[in-house]
Short mmCIF file of C-alpha atoms and ligand atoms in Angstrom, two decimals:
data_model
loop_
_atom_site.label_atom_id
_atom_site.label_comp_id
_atom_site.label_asym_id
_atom_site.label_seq_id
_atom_site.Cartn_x
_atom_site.Cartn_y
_atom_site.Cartn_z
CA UNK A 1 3.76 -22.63 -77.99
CA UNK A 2 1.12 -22.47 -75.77
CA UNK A 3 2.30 -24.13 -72.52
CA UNK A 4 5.62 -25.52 -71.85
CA UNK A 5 7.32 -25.14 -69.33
CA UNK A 6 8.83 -26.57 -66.36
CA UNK A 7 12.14 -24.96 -67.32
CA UNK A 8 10.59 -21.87 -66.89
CA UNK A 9 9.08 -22.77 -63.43
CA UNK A 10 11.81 -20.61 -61.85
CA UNK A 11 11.87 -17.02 -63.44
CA UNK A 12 10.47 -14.67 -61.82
CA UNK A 13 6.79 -14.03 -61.09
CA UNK A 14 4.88 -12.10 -58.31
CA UNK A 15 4.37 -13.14 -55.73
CA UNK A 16 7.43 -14.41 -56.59
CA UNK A 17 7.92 -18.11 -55.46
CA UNK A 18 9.49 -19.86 -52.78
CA UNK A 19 12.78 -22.16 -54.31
CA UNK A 20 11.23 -25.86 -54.14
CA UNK A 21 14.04 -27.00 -51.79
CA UNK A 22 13.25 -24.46 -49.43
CA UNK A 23 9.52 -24.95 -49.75
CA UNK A 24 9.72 -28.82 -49.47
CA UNK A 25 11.57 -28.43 -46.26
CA UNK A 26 9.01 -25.43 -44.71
CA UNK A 27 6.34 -28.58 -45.49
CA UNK A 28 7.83 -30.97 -43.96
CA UNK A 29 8.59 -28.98 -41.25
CA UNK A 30 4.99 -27.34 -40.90
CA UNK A 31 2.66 -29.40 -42.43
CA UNK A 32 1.45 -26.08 -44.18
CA UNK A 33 -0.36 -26.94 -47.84
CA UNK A 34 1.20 -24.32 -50.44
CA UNK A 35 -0.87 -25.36 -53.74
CA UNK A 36 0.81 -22.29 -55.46
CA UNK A 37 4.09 -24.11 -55.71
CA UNK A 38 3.06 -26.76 -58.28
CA UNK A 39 4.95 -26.76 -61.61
CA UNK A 40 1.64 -26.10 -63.75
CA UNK A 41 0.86 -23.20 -60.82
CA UNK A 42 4.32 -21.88 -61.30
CA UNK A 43 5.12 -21.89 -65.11
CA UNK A 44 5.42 -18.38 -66.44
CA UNK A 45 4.33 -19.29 -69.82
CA UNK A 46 1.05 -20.43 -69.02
CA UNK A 47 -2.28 -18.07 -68.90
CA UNK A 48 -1.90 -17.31 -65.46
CA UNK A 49 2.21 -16.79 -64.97
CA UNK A 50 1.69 -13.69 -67.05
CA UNK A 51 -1.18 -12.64 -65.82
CA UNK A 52 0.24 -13.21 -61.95
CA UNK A 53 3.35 -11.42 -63.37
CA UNK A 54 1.80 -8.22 -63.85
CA UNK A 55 -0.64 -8.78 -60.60
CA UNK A 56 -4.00 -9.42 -62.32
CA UNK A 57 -6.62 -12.08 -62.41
CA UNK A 58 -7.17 -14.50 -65.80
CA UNK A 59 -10.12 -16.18 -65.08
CA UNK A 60 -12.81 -18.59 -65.83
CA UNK A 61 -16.13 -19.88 -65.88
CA UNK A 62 -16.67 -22.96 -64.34
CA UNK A 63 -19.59 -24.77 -64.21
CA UNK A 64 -20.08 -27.72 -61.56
CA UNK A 65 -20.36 -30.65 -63.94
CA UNK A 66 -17.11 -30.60 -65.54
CA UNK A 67 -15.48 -29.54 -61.94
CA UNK A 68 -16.79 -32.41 -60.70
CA UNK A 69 -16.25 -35.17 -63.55
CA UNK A 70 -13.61 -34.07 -66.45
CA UNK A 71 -10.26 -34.31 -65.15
CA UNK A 72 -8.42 -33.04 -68.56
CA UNK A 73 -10.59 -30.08 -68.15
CA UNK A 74 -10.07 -29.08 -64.22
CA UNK A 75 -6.09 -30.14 -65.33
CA UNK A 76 -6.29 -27.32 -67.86
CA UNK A 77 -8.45 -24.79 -65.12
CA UNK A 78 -5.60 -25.36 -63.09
CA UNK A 79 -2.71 -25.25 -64.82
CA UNK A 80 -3.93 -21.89 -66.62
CA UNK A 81 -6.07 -19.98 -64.57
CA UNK A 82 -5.69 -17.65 -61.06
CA UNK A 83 -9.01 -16.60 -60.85
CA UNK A 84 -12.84 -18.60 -60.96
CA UNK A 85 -16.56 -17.91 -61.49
CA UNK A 86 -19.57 -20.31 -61.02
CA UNK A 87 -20.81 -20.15 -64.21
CA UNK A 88 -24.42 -21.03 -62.30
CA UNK A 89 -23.81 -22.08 -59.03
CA UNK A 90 -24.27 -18.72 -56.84
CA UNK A 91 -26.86 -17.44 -58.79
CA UNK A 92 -30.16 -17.07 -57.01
CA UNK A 93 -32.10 -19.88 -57.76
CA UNK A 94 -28.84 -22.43 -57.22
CA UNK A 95 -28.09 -20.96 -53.70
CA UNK A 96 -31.86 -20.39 -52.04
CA UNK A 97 -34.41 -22.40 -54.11
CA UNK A 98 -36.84 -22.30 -51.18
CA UNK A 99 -36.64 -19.64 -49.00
CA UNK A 100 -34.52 -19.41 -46.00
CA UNK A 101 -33.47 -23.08 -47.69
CA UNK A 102 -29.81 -22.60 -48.70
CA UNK A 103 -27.97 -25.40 -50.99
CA UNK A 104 -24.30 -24.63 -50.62
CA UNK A 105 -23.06 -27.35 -52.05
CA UNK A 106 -21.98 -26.76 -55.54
CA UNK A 107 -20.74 -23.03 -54.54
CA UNK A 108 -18.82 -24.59 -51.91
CA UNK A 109 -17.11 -26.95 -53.88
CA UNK A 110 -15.72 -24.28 -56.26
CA UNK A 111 -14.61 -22.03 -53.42
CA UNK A 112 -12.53 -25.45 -51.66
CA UNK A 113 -11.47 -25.94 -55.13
CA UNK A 114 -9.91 -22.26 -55.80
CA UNK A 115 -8.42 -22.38 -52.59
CA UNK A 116 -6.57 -26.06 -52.96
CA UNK A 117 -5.21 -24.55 -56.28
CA UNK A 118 -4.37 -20.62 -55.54
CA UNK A 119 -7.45 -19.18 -57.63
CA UNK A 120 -9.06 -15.94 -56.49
CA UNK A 121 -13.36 -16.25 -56.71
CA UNK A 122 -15.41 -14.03 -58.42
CA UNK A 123 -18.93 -14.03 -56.91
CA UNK A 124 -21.83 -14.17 -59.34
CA UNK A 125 -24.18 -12.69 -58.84
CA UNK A 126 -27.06 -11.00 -56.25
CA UNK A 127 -29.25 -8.50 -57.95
CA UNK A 128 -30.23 -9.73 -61.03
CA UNK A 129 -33.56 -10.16 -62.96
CA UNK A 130 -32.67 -13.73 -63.82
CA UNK A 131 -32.35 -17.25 -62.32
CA UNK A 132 -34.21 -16.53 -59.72
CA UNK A 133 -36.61 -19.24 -57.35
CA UNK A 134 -40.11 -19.64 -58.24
CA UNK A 135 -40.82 -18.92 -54.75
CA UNK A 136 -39.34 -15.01 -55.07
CA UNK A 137 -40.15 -14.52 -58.66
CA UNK A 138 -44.21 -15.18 -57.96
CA UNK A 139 -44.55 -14.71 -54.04
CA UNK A 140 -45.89 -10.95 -54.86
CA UNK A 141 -43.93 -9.61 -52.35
CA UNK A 142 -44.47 -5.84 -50.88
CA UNK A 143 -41.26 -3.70 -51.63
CA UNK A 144 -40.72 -4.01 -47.55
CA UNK A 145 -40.65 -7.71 -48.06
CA UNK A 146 -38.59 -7.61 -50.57
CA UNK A 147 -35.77 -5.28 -49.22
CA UNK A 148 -35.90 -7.50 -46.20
CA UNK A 149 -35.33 -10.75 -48.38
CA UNK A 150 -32.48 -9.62 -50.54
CA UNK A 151 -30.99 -7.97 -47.87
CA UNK A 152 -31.02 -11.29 -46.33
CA UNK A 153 -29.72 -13.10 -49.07
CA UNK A 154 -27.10 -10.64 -49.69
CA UNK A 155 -25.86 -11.18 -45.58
CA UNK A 156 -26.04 -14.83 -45.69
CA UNK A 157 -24.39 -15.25 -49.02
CA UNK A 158 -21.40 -12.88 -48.34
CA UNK A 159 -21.26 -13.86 -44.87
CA UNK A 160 -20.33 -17.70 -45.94
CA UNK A 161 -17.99 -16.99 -48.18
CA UNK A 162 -16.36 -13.65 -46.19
CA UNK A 163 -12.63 -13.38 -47.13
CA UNK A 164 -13.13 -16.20 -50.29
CA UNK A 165 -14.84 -14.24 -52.87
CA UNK A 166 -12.46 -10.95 -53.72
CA UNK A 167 -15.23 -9.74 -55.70
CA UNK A 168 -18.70 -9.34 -56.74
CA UNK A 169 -21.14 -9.13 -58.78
CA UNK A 170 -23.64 -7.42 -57.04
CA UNK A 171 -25.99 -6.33 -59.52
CA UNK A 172 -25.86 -7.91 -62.90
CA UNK A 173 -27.71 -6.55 -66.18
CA UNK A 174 -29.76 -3.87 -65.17
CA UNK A 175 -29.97 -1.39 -67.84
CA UNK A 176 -31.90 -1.57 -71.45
CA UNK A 177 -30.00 -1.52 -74.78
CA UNK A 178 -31.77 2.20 -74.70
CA UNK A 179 -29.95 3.32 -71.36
CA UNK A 180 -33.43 3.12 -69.67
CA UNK A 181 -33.86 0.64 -66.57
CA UNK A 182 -34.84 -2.95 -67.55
CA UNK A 183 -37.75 -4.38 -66.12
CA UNK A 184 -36.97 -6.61 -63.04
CA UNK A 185 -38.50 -7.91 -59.91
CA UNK A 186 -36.15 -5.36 -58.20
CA UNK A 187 -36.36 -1.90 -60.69
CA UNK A 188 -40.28 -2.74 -60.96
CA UNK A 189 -41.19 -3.22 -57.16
CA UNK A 190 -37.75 -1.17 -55.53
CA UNK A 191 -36.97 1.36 -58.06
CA UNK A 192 -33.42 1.87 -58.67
CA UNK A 193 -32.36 2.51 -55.33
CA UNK A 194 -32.11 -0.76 -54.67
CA UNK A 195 -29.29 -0.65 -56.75
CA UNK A 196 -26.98 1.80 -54.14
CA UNK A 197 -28.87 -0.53 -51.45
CA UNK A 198 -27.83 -4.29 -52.43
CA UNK A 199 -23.95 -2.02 -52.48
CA UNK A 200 -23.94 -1.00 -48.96
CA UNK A 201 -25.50 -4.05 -47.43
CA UNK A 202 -22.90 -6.08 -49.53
CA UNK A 203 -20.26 -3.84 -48.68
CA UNK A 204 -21.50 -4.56 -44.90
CA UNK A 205 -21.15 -8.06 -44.99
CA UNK A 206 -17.76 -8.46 -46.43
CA UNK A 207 -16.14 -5.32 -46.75
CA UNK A 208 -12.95 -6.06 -48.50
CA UNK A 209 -14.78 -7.88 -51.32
CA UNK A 210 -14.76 -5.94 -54.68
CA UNK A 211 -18.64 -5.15 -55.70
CA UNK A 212 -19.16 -4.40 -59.20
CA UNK A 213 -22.06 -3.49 -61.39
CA UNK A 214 -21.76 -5.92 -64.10
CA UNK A 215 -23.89 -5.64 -67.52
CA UNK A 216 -23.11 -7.03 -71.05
CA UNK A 217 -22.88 -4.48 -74.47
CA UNK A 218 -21.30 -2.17 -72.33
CA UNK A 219 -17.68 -2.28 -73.81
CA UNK A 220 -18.10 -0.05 -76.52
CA UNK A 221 -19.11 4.25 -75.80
CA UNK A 222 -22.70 3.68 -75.82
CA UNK A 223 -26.13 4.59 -75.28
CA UNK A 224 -26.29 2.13 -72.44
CA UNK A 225 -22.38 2.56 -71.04
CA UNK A 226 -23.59 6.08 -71.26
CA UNK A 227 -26.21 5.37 -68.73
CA UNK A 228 -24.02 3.39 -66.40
CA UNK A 229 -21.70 5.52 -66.51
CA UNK A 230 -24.02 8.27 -65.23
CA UNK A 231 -25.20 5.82 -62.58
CA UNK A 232 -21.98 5.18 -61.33
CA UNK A 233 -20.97 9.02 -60.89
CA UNK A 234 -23.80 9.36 -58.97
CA UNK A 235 -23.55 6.65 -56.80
CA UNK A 236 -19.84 7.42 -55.95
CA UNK A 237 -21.17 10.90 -55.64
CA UNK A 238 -23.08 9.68 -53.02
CA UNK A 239 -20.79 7.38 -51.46
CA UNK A 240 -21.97 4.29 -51.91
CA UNK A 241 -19.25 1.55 -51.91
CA UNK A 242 -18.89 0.79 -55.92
CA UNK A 243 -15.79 -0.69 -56.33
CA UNK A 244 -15.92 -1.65 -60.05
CA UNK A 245 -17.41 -2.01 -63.42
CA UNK A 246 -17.86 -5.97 -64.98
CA UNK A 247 -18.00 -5.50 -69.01
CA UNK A 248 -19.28 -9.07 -69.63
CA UNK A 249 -17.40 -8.73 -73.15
CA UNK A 250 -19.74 -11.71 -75.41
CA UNK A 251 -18.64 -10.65 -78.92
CA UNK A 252 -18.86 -11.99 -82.17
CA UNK A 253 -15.74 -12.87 -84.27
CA UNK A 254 -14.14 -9.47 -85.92
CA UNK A 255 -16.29 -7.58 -83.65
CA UNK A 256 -14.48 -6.11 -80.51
CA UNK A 257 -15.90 -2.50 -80.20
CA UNK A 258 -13.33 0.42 -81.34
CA UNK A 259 -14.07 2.16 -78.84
CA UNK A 260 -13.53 -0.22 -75.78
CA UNK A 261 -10.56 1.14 -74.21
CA UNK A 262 -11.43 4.36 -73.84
CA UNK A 263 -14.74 3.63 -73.02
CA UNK A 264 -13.17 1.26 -70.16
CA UNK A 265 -10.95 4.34 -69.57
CA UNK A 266 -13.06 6.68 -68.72
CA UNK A 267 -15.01 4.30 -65.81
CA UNK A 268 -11.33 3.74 -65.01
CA UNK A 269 -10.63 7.69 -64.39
CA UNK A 270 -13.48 7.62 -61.87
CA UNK A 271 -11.19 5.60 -59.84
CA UNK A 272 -13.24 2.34 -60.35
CA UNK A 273 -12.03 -0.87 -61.14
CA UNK A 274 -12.61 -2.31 -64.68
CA UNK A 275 -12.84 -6.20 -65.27
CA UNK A 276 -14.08 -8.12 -68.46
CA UNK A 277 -15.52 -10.57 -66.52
CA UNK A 278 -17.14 -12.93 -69.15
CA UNK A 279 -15.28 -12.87 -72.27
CA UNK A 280 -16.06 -15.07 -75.44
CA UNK A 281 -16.27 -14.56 -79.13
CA UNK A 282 -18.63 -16.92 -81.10
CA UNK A 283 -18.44 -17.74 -84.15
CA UNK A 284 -20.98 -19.10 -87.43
CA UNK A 285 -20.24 -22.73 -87.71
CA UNK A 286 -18.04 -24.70 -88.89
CA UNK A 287 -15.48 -22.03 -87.81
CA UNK A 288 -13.30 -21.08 -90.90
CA UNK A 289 -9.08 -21.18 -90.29
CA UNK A 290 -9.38 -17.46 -91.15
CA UNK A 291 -11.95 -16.54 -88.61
CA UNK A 292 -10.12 -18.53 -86.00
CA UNK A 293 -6.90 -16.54 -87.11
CA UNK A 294 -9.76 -13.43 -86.45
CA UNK A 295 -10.94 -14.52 -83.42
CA UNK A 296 -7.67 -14.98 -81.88
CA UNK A 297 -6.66 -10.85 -83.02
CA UNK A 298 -10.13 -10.45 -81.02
CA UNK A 299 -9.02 -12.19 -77.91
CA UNK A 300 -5.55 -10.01 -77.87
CA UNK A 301 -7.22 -7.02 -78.11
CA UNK A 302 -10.34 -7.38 -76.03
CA UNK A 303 -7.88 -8.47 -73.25
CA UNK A 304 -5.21 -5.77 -74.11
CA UNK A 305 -8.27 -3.12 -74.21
CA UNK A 306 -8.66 -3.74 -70.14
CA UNK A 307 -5.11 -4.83 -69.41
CA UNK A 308 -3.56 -1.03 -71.21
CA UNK A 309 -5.98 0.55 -68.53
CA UNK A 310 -4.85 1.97 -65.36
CA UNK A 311 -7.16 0.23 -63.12
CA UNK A 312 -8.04 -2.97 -64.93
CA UNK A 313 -8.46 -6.07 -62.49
CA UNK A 314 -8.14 -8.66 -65.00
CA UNK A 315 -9.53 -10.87 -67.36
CA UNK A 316 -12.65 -13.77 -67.03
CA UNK A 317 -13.45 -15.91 -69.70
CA UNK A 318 -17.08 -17.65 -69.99
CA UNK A 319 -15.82 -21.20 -69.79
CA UNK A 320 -12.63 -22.98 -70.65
CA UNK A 321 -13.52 -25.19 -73.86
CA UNK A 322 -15.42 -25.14 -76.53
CA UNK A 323 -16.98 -28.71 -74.66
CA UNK A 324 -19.29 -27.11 -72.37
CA UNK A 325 -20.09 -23.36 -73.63
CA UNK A 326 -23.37 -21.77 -73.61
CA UNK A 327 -22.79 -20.31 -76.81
CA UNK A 328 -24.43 -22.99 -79.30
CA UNK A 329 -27.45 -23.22 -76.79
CA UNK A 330 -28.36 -20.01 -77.26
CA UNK A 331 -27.08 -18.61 -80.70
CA UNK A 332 -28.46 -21.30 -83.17
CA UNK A 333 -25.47 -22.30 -85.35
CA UNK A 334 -22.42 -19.95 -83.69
CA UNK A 335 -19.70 -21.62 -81.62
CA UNK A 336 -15.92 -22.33 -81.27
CA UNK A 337 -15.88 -19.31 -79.07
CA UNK A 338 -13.42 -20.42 -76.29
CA UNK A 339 -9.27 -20.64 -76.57
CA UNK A 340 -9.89 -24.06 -76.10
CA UNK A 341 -11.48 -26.54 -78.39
CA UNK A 342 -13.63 -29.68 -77.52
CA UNK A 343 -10.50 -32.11 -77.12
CA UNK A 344 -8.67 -29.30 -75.25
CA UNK A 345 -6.36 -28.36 -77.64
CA UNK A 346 -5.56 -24.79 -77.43
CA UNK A 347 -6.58 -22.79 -80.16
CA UNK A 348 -5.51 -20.18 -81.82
CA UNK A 349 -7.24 -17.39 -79.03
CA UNK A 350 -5.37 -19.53 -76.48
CA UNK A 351 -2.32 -17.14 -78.04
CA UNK A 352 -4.35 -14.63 -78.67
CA UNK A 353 -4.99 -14.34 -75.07
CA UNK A 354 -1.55 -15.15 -73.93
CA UNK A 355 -0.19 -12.43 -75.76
CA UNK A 356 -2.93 -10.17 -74.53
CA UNK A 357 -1.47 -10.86 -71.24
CA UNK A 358 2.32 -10.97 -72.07
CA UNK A 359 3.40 -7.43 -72.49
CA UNK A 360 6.62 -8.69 -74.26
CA UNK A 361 4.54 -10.47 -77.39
O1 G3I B 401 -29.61 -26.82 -63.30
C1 G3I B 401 -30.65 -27.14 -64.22
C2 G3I B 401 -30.83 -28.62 -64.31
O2 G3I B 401 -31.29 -29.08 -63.06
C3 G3I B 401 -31.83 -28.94 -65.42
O3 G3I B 401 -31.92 -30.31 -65.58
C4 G3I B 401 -31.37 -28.32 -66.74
C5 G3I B 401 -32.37 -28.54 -67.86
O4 G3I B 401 -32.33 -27.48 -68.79
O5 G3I B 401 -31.24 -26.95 -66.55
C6 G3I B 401 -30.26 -26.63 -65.58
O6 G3I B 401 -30.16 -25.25 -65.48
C7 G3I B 401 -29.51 -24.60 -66.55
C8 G3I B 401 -28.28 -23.89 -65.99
O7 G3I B 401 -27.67 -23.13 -67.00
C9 G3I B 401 -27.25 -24.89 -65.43
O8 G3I B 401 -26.79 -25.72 -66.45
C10 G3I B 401 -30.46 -23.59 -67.14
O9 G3I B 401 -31.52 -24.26 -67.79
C11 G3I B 401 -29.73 -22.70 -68.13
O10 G3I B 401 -30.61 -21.64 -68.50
C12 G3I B 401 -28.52 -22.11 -67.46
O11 G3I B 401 -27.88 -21.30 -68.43
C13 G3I B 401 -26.94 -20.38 -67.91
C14 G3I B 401 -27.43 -18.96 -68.14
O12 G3I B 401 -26.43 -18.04 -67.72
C15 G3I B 401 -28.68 -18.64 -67.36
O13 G3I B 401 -28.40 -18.60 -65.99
C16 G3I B 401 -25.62 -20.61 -68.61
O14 G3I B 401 -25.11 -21.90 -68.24
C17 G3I B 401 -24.62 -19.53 -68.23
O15 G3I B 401 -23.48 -19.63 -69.04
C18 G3I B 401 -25.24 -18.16 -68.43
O16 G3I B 401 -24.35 -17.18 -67.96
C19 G3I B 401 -24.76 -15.82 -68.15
C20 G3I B 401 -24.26 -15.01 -66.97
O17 G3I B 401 -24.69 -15.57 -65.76
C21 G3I B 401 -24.70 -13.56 -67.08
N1 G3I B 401 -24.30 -13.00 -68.35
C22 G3I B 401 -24.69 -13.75 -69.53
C23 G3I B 401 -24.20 -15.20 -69.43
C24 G3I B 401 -24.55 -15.97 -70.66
O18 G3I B 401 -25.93 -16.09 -70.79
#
């Protein structure tokens, strides 16, 4: 069974909960708003009562739409998840489509959102070659012009949401399938030291928030893990504030690398943090009962391949349902890669996943 649960509303959980009696009173008595006391919150069989049981993060994707007009689905973001990432709404070209001319809005609602239901935010993402404004991507800027601007996006961004977003993406996808630096606006005009520079003027702005390099085909011991990893020796070598790793984690059914946990391991053993921060495994269409029975083995182990390392931070997956992923939009004819299907039934990778997270399954 996926969910249940009231009856289990009680056991014990960390942080572990206040009784409901004693809780009702403190809110009568102080007004105080403690969303983490709600049954679906508090259930340890859900998603999140595991994962808040062994004090990590099981997150999402969430994209704006659905937050703002699906009430089944933000039920189910709720009720399962501790932990949320606009899918699109703090990229670049969603937060500063003109310059200087910040829209907030659909960021903001997210962040209000996490916080009325006890969910952590993960902040993606600055640095990438991607999404970004019309404006930046063809203003020919000088490489002073454009330190200056992503400096200043980087300030403004991480000084709104300062002590709301416990991590970020900082720089997102910056290597080649080769190991080589991938062409961007920043490599191409900045070389890569704007890499160690986006770090320390994040880690300036907010400096408790997490900052991770995040990349995709990364999980498995490769030529370009190989080439992060290098990176990220050197800039810890040289003290810049790299926190963590983000191993997006976009598989295909039957596919999860062998070699994931140790390659997580070994960015681990340099004292980083490990995350898969955007977990989903597609599949061909129409989506056999055998490869679902596949895919949910994948989701266990992909999730048990971060959670069985010493400093793994926890789990994201890259949407909730099967409803609104970017998988069919982008690989013609795969789907069906989320634990939840179209009508929000939980699938079989719903267990898959909770068992990942349960260390008694
Ligand atoms: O917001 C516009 C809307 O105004 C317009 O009408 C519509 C028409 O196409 O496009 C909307 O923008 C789309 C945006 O999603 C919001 O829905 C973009 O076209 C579309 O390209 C964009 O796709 C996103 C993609 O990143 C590119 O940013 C996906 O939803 C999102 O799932 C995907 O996420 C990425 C991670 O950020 C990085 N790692 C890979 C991952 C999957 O591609």
């Amino acid at each position: 069974m996926p969910h249940t649960a009231r009856s289990h509303h009680r056991r014990r959980r960390v942080p572990r909960p206040l009784p409901l009696v004693a809780a009702g009173a403190l809110l009568a008595a102080a007004a105080v708003t403690l969303p983490q006391l709600t049954p679906e919150a508090s259930a340890a069989t859900t998603l999140r009562g595991y994962a808040d049981a062994r004090g990590v993060r099981i997150g999402a994707a969430v994209g704006d739409s659905p937050l703002t007009s699906d009430s089944a689905y933000t039920t189910v973001l709720d009720r399962e998840f501790n932990s949320v990432t606009a899918e699109n709404a703090m990229k670049w070209d969603a937060l500063e489509p003109s310059r200087g001319g910040y829209n907030w809005a659909a960021a903001d609602r997210l962040v209000a959102h996490a916080a009325a239901h006890n969910q952590g935010v993960r902040g993606h993402t600055l640095a990438w070659y991607s999404q970004l404004p019309s404006w930046l991507k063809n203003g020919n800027f000088s490489a002073a012009e454009l330190n200056t601007i992503l400096k200043k996006h980087i300030d403004t961004t991480l000084g709104r949401y300062k002590g709301k977003v416990y991590a970020w993406d900082v720089v997102n996808e910056t290597f080649n399938e080769d190991g080589s630096m991938r062409s961007s606006l920043w490599q191409d005009k900045l070389g890569t030291g704007y890499i160690a520079n986006a770090l320390r003027w994040a880690h300036a702005a907010d400096p408790a928030a997490k900052l991770y390099i995040n990349d995709y085909n990364i999980e498995a011991d490769n030529a370009k893990s190989d080439a992060l990893y290098t990176l990220a020796k050197q800039l810890l070598a040289e003290g810049v504030p790299l926190n963590g790793i983000g191993f997006q984690s976009h598989f295909v059914v039957g596919q999860v690398p062998s070699t994931m946990k140790a390659n997580l391991k070994r960015f681990s053993d340099l004292g980083l943090e490990v995350s898969v921060t955007e977990l989903d495994i597609r599949i061909p269409l129409p989506a056999s009962a055998a490869e679902l029975a596949q895919q949910s083995a994948d989701y266990k182990l992909a999730s048990e391949n971060c959670l069985g390392v010493a400093r793994c931070a926890g789990v994201t997956v890259w949407g909730v349902t099967d409803k609104y992923s970017w998988i069919p939009g982008t690989f013609s004819g795969f789907g069906a890669a989320l634990p939840y299907n179209e009508s929000y039934a939980p699938k079989p990778s719903y267990t898959g996943l909770s068992n990942g997270l349960n260390p008694a399954a």
